[in-house]
């Protein structure tokens, strides 16, 4: 039996533990038993509050998507409200990029969950991409294209691929940082490295905008 409408403490604890474990181990390597053990509950109690493992995973990904969509929607609203002049539009687009990067850094579990899916975790649950990722990417690409067209920018740019590039790089940096010449992993708390990454991402975006039309 599943009680999907139960938003009490037990359900929240289960979802929090499931989010952490799915992000760390992936869908395939995370059992309902392990999630239950993380919160001191048995499998039957987990199922009562959230359902079986696929239902639990959908709930985790739905919550992650809602947080992601909320941040992206706010950033798109700021982008759409910018002055249509080219210089202001460029600055606003970089502001959008920075807002998404900041979201990834503040909520590292969200990039981790999506990166696990990139590794073909939970492939039987293809509706995660159909319902969540696909529509959001398309919405962002259409919104960015409209703002750029208004300013006369990026006529030669593949905006959908630009959106994916921002997502790939922001997610990867939020999770792995960079490796220096000595083999040390420098993460997101290393402010000089973060600044260097941000400036590089800005340069990538700007370079795409300056690509000549075919």
mmCIF file of C-alpha atoms in Angstrom:
data_model
loop_
_atom_site.group_PDB
_atom_site.id
_atom_site.type_symbol
_atom_site.label_atom_id
_atom_site.label_comp_id
_atom_site.label_asym_id
_atom_site.label_seq_id
_atom_site.Cartn_x
_atom_site.Cartn_y
_atom_site.Cartn_z
ATOM 1 C CA UNK A 1 0.000 0.000 0.000
ATOM 2 C CA UNK A 2 1.261 3.469 -0.841
ATOM 3 C CA UNK A 3 0.222 6.726 0.776
ATOM 4 C CA UNK A 4 1.394 9.265 -1.774
ATOM 5 C CA UNK A 5 -0.473 12.110 -0.083
ATOM 6 C CA UNK A 6 1.303 11.634 3.254
ATOM 7 C CA UNK A 7 3.616 14.621 3.605
ATOM 8 C CA UNK A 8 4.505 13.944 7.220
ATOM 9 C CA UNK A 9 7.962 13.643 8.788
ATOM 10 C CA UNK A 10 8.454 9.984 7.806
ATOM 11 C CA UNK A 11 7.847 10.643 4.108
ATOM 12 C CA UNK A 12 10.166 13.649 4.143
ATOM 13 C CA UNK A 13 12.908 11.660 5.889
ATOM 14 C CA UNK A 14 12.541 8.859 3.362
ATOM 15 C CA UNK A 15 12.710 11.240 0.397
ATOM 16 C CA UNK A 16 15.744 13.020 1.842
ATOM 17 C CA UNK A 17 17.589 9.728 2.393
ATOM 18 C CA UNK A 18 16.560 8.418 -1.027
ATOM 19 C CA UNK A 19 17.768 11.608 -2.700
ATOM 20 C CA UNK A 20 21.156 11.295 -1.037
ATOM 21 C CA UNK A 21 21.556 7.597 -1.842
ATOM 22 C CA UNK A 22 20.294 7.811 -5.423
ATOM 23 C CA UNK A 23 22.672 10.731 -5.990
ATOM 24 C CA UNK A 24 25.631 8.901 -4.446
ATOM 25 C CA UNK A 25 25.038 5.362 -5.762
ATOM 26 C CA UNK A 26 22.564 5.673 -8.600
ATOM 27 C CA UNK A 27 19.204 4.007 -9.036
ATOM 28 C CA UNK A 28 20.426 0.504 -9.815
ATOM 29 C CA UNK A 29 22.780 0.239 -6.820
ATOM 30 C CA UNK A 30 20.337 1.670 -4.263
ATOM 31 C CA UNK A 31 17.873 -0.717 -2.656
ATOM 32 C CA UNK A 32 14.696 0.133 -0.803
ATOM 33 C CA UNK A 33 16.196 -1.710 2.149
ATOM 34 C CA UNK A 34 19.226 0.608 2.174
ATOM 35 C CA UNK A 35 16.938 3.648 2.113
ATOM 36 C CA UNK A 36 14.891 2.243 4.963
ATOM 37 C CA UNK A 37 17.977 1.497 7.005
ATOM 38 C CA UNK A 38 19.192 5.073 6.495
ATOM 39 C CA UNK A 39 16.089 6.377 8.274
ATOM 40 C CA UNK A 40 15.527 3.486 10.679
ATOM 41 C CA UNK A 41 12.435 2.106 8.941
ATOM 42 C CA UNK A 42 11.627 -1.287 7.444
ATOM 43 C CA UNK A 43 10.780 -1.888 3.793
ATOM 44 C CA UNK A 44 7.053 -2.160 4.475
ATOM 45 C CA UNK A 45 6.984 1.239 6.155
ATOM 46 C CA UNK A 46 8.934 2.823 3.306
ATOM 47 C CA UNK A 47 6.473 1.341 0.817
ATOM 48 C CA UNK A 48 3.513 2.576 2.869
ATOM 49 C CA UNK A 49 4.725 6.161 2.816
ATOM 50 C CA UNK A 50 6.243 6.413 -0.653
ATOM 51 C CA UNK A 51 5.606 3.240 -2.621
ATOM 52 C CA UNK A 52 7.958 0.759 -4.268
ATOM 53 C CA UNK A 53 11.414 1.699 -5.500
ATOM 54 C CA UNK A 54 10.282 3.064 -8.914
ATOM 55 C CA UNK A 55 7.654 5.250 -7.247
ATOM 56 C CA UNK A 56 10.193 6.476 -4.721
ATOM 57 C CA UNK A 57 12.663 7.307 -7.475
ATOM 58 C CA UNK A 58 10.005 9.195 -9.438
ATOM 59 C CA UNK A 59 9.174 11.203 -6.321
ATOM 60 C CA UNK A 60 12.847 12.063 -5.816
ATOM 61 C CA UNK A 61 13.327 13.101 -9.437
ATOM 62 C CA UNK A 62 10.073 15.071 -9.400
ATOM 63 C CA UNK A 63 11.254 17.080 -6.399
ATOM 64 C CA UNK A 64 14.647 17.666 -8.011
ATOM 65 C CA UNK A 65 12.973 18.789 -11.217
ATOM 66 C CA UNK A 66 10.650 21.175 -9.403
ATOM 67 C CA UNK A 67 13.583 22.853 -7.677
ATOM 68 C CA UNK A 68 15.469 23.035 -10.968
ATOM 69 C CA UNK A 69 12.466 24.397 -12.860
ATOM 70 C CA UNK A 70 11.804 27.038 -10.207
ATOM 71 C CA UNK A 71 15.367 28.339 -10.459
ATOM 72 C CA UNK A 72 15.380 28.224 -14.258
ATOM 73 C CA UNK A 73 11.989 29.929 -14.577
ATOM 74 C CA UNK A 74 13.104 32.815 -12.366
ATOM 75 C CA UNK A 75 16.342 33.185 -14.337
ATOM 76 C CA UNK A 76 14.455 33.121 -17.656
ATOM 77 C CA UNK A 77 12.117 35.844 -16.397
ATOM 78 C CA UNK A 78 15.114 38.051 -15.619
ATOM 79 C CA UNK A 79 16.575 37.309 -19.034
ATOM 80 C CA UNK A 80 13.324 38.138 -20.835
ATOM 81 C CA UNK A 81 13.049 41.438 -18.940
ATOM 82 C CA UNK A 82 16.467 42.696 -20.041
ATOM 83 C CA UNK A 83 17.009 45.691 -22.307
ATOM 84 C CA UNK A 84 16.957 44.430 -25.942
ATOM 85 C CA UNK A 85 20.240 46.153 -26.798
ATOM 86 C CA UNK A 86 22.997 43.657 -27.691
ATOM 87 C CA UNK A 87 25.332 44.554 -24.815
ATOM 88 C CA UNK A 88 22.578 44.300 -22.216
ATOM 89 C CA UNK A 89 21.324 41.047 -23.740
ATOM 90 C CA UNK A 90 24.789 39.501 -23.571
ATOM 91 C CA UNK A 91 25.102 40.517 -19.935
ATOM 92 C CA UNK A 92 21.648 39.147 -19.147
ATOM 93 C CA UNK A 93 22.448 35.820 -20.809
ATOM 94 C CA UNK A 94 25.599 35.500 -18.718
ATOM 95 C CA UNK A 95 23.446 36.338 -15.711
ATOM 96 C CA UNK A 96 21.202 33.404 -16.644
ATOM 97 C CA UNK A 97 24.249 31.145 -16.902
ATOM 98 C CA UNK A 98 25.482 32.318 -13.517
ATOM 99 C CA UNK A 99 22.066 31.732 -11.948
ATOM 100 C CA UNK A 100 22.022 28.145 -13.186
ATOM 101 C CA UNK A 101 25.579 27.519 -12.048
ATOM 102 C CA UNK A 102 24.715 28.947 -8.636
ATOM 103 C CA UNK A 103 21.725 26.591 -8.426
ATOM 104 C CA UNK A 104 23.950 23.595 -9.204
ATOM 105 C CA UNK A 105 26.470 24.640 -6.567
ATOM 106 C CA UNK A 106 23.759 25.195 -3.950
ATOM 107 C CA UNK A 107 21.963 21.918 -4.748
ATOM 108 C CA UNK A 108 24.689 19.430 -5.781
ATOM 109 C CA UNK A 109 22.303 16.528 -5.355
ATOM 110 C CA UNK A 110 20.360 17.672 -8.432
ATOM 111 C CA UNK A 111 23.324 17.533 -10.851
ATOM 112 C CA UNK A 112 24.351 14.229 -9.240
ATOM 113 C CA UNK A 113 20.928 12.689 -9.849
ATOM 114 C CA UNK A 114 20.908 13.749 -13.497
ATOM 115 C CA UNK A 115 24.497 12.654 -14.077
ATOM 116 C CA UNK A 116 23.571 9.209 -12.773
ATOM 117 C CA UNK A 117 20.887 9.075 -15.422
ATOM 118 C CA UNK A 118 23.437 10.065 -18.054
ATOM 119 C CA UNK A 119 25.235 6.840 -17.067
ATOM 120 C CA UNK A 120 22.100 4.888 -18.037
ATOM 121 C CA UNK A 121 20.798 4.452 -14.496
ATOM 122 C CA UNK A 122 17.137 3.484 -14.280
ATOM 123 C CA UNK A 123 16.732 3.222 -18.045
ATOM 124 C CA UNK A 124 13.335 1.555 -17.659
ATOM 125 C CA UNK A 125 12.008 4.849 -16.281
ATOM 126 C CA UNK A 126 12.317 6.784 -19.537
ATOM 127 C CA UNK A 127 9.427 9.057 -18.584
ATOM 128 C CA UNK A 128 11.854 11.008 -16.377
ATOM 129 C CA UNK A 129 13.391 12.502 -19.524
ATOM 130 C CA UNK A 130 10.074 12.692 -21.366
ATOM 131 C CA UNK A 131 8.210 14.495 -18.595
ATOM 132 C CA UNK A 132 10.983 16.541 -17.000
ATOM 133 C CA UNK A 133 14.261 17.057 -18.870
ATOM 134 C CA UNK A 134 13.031 17.269 -22.449
ATOM 135 C CA UNK A 135 10.316 19.903 -21.959
ATOM 136 C CA UNK A 136 12.521 22.089 -19.749
ATOM 137 C CA UNK A 137 15.435 22.110 -22.202
ATOM 138 C CA UNK A 138 13.062 22.942 -25.056
ATOM 139 C CA UNK A 139 11.503 25.771 -23.033
ATOM 140 C CA UNK A 140 14.891 27.250 -22.155
ATOM 141 C CA UNK A 141 16.151 27.003 -25.740
ATOM 142 C CA UNK A 142 13.024 28.692 -27.127
ATOM 143 C CA UNK A 143 13.167 31.483 -24.551
ATOM 144 C CA UNK A 144 16.862 32.149 -25.106
ATOM 145 C CA UNK A 145 16.397 32.087 -28.890
ATOM 146 C CA UNK A 146 13.616 34.679 -28.650
ATOM 147 C CA UNK A 147 15.707 37.023 -26.507
ATOM 148 C CA UNK A 148 18.728 36.707 -28.806
ATOM 149 C CA UNK A 149 16.646 37.277 -31.945
ATOM 150 C CA UNK A 150 15.199 40.411 -30.365
ATOM 151 C CA UNK A 151 18.735 41.740 -29.892
ATOM 152 C CA UNK A 152 20.012 40.523 -33.266
ATOM 153 C CA UNK A 153 22.481 38.103 -31.652
ATOM 154 C CA UNK A 154 23.500 34.511 -32.235
ATOM 155 C CA UNK A 155 22.103 34.025 -35.722
ATOM 156 C CA UNK A 156 24.602 31.216 -36.318
ATOM 157 C CA UNK A 157 24.236 29.596 -32.909
ATOM 158 C CA UNK A 158 22.703 26.207 -32.163
ATOM 159 C CA UNK A 159 20.875 27.333 -29.023
ATOM 160 C CA UNK A 160 19.684 23.889 -28.009
ATOM 161 C CA UNK A 161 23.262 22.613 -28.029
ATOM 162 C CA UNK A 162 24.338 25.732 -26.141
ATOM 163 C CA UNK A 163 21.780 24.956 -23.437
ATOM 164 C CA UNK A 164 23.043 21.395 -23.209
ATOM 165 C CA UNK A 165 26.631 22.665 -23.020
ATOM 166 C CA UNK A 166 25.739 24.908 -20.081
ATOM 167 C CA UNK A 167 24.015 21.999 -18.340
ATOM 168 C CA UNK A 168 26.818 19.502 -18.979
ATOM 169 C CA UNK A 169 29.566 21.800 -17.791
ATOM 170 C CA UNK A 170 27.715 23.225 -14.789
ATOM 171 C CA UNK A 171 26.681 19.771 -13.601
ATOM 172 C CA UNK A 172 30.133 18.294 -14.084
ATOM 173 C CA UNK A 173 31.950 21.138 -12.352
ATOM 174 C CA UNK A 174 29.485 21.113 -9.444
ATOM 175 C CA UNK A 175 30.248 17.437 -8.908
ATOM 176 C CA UNK A 176 33.893 17.010 -9.821
ATOM 177 C CA UNK A 177 35.622 20.386 -9.955
ATOM 178 C CA UNK A 178 38.934 20.197 -11.848
ATOM 179 C CA UNK A 179 42.210 18.305 -11.498
ATOM 180 C CA UNK A 180 45.415 20.346 -11.234
ATOM 181 C CA UNK A 181 48.883 19.387 -12.516
ATOM 182 C CA UNK A 182 49.681 17.619 -9.233
ATOM 183 C CA UNK A 183 46.605 15.432 -9.531
ATOM 184 C CA UNK A 184 44.701 17.233 -6.802
ATOM 185 C CA UNK A 185 40.966 17.662 -7.202
ATOM 186 C CA UNK A 186 40.016 21.301 -6.763
ATOM 187 C CA UNK A 187 36.342 21.643 -6.038
ATOM 188 C CA UNK A 188 33.681 24.291 -5.910
ATOM 189 C CA UNK A 189 34.858 25.680 -2.556
ATOM 190 C CA UNK A 190 38.135 26.752 -4.123
ATOM 191 C CA UNK A 191 37.094 30.296 -5.008
ATOM 192 C CA UNK A 192 39.899 31.033 -7.525
ATOM 193 C CA UNK A 193 39.044 27.822 -9.373
ATOM 194 C CA UNK A 194 35.339 28.644 -9.295
ATOM 195 C CA UNK A 195 36.032 32.106 -10.685
ATOM 196 C CA UNK A 196 38.255 30.640 -13.389
ATOM 197 C CA UNK A 197 35.555 28.131 -14.363
ATOM 198 C CA UNK A 198 32.866 30.807 -14.419
ATOM 199 C CA UNK A 199 34.950 33.070 -16.674
ATOM 200 C CA UNK A 200 35.652 30.140 -19.002
ATOM 201 C CA UNK A 201 31.970 29.255 -19.215
ATOM 202 C CA UNK A 202 31.179 32.886 -19.991
ATOM 203 C CA UNK A 203 33.778 32.793 -22.787
ATOM 204 C CA UNK A 204 32.234 29.642 -24.250
ATOM 205 C CA UNK A 205 28.768 31.195 -24.303
ATOM 206 C CA UNK A 206 30.034 34.446 -25.789
ATOM 207 C CA UNK A 207 31.990 32.547 -28.432
ATOM 208 C CA UNK A 208 28.861 30.713 -29.531
ATOM 209 C CA UNK A 209 26.984 34.001 -29.866
ATOM 210 C CA UNK A 210 29.735 35.403 -32.076
ATOM 211 C CA UNK A 211 29.705 32.464 -34.460
ATOM 212 C CA UNK A 212 28.833 33.699 -37.978
ATOM 213 C CA UNK A 213 25.565 32.593 -39.523
ATOM 214 C CA UNK A 214 25.919 29.725 -42.020
#
